[in-house]
C-alpha cells in the first residue's frame, strides 16, 4: 500500500485529533465544503411586522417575501508543507525503547506521516479559531499575508452589537455592577434579535470582574454541577472554554475562555480574544455560523485521481505528497481554503468591559 497516495492521506486525516477550538464549536459548528473556489453565504432579513386589521368582507393583504443578502468570496489558501526525513525511519523514534526493535522502518514512516499531518491539521484549526475570534469581536475579518494582499470582509453587523465601555462605566469601577450590565444586554439582545442569549463567554480577566460583583453569586446557578465552593468559581486556567454555571435557573450558560495562536507574520503568540472581552451569542439554528471551505484546484492531485486538471477538489483538508530529486526528499502538504462566517451577524454581540 502506498501510504503517501492522496486516497490514503484522505483516510488518515479523519482519525487525527483536533485541537481545542471552543469558539468554532460553540458559535460556528457546521462545516460546509463547496465544489467551487468561491463560497457563498446568505443573510436573511428578519420580520416582526404585526399583521394589519382587515374587514372580513375585504380581501386579505399580500405579504411581501422576505429578502436576503448573498455574498460571495474566494478564500485564501492555507498550505502547510513539511519535509519527511527518510533517515528518521531508520532511527529510534521518540518514546521508543532505547536499542530499537519495537518499530519497523515502515511503522516509523507511518508514524512520521501521521505526526506531520497532525501538525498541518492543528495549524489550520488554530487559524480558524482565530477567524472565529475576529468575527465575534469585530463582525468581520481581515485576511492578509506576505503573499496575499489585504482583504477586509465586513459581514454587516449592526452598531449596537459592538461596544467598548469607557471611563466610569467600565467593569471594576466604583458603583458598576457587571451583573446588571449583563441583564440589560440580554434584554436588549432579545428585543433586537427575537431570540434569547444562550451563551456568554468571558476571558479570564472579565470573569474575575464579574465574580467580584457581590450580587452575582446570588443568581449563579450551578445545580447541574453540584455544590461549588468559592475556590471552584475562580477563572478556569486551561485552554479552551469551561462552563462555570448559568445565569439564573433558565438563563444563559456562562463560559470562561482562554485561547492563543502564534501569528506567522511576526512569530508572536497572541490571544484569540483580547483582554476584558465578553461575547453574547445564541445557539438557535438561525444564529449559528459556519466554517465554509472553498474547493482546491491542484493539477497534480487531479492527475493522480484521473480527473480533469480543473476539477475542483472538495473537502476541509486536501493533502498530497511528492518527491524531489535534488536534494532527494519527500514533501507533504495539506491545503485548505476556509472562511468562518456568522449565521446572523447581529446575533453575536461583543463587549469590551475594561
Short mmCIF file of C-alpha atoms in Angstrom, two decimals, residues 32-39 293-297 310-315:
data_model
loop_
_atom_site.label_atom_id
_atom_site.label_comp_id
_atom_site.label_asym_id
_atom_site.label_seq_id
_atom_site.Cartn_x
_atom_site.Cartn_y
_atom_site.Cartn_z
CA UNK A 32 -19.72 23.19 4.69
CA UNK A 33 -17.44 22.27 1.75
CA UNK A 34 -18.11 23.88 -1.64
CA UNK A 35 -17.42 22.44 -5.08
CA UNK A 36 -16.30 25.87 -6.30
CA UNK A 37 -13.35 28.02 -5.27
CA UNK A 38 -15.82 30.73 -4.23
CA UNK A 39 -18.01 30.27 -1.16
CA UNK A 293 -14.41 25.63 2.69
CA UNK A 294 -13.76 26.55 -0.92
CA UNK A 295 -12.71 23.84 -3.36
CA UNK A 296 -9.00 23.29 -4.04
CA UNK A 297 -7.57 23.33 -7.55
CA UNK A 310 -9.54 21.98 -13.45
CA UNK A 311 -11.71 19.55 -11.48
CA UNK A 312 -12.43 21.13 -8.06
CA UNK A 313 -11.31 19.05 -5.07
CA UNK A 314 -13.95 19.24 -2.35
CA UNK A 315 -13.14 18.91 1.34
#
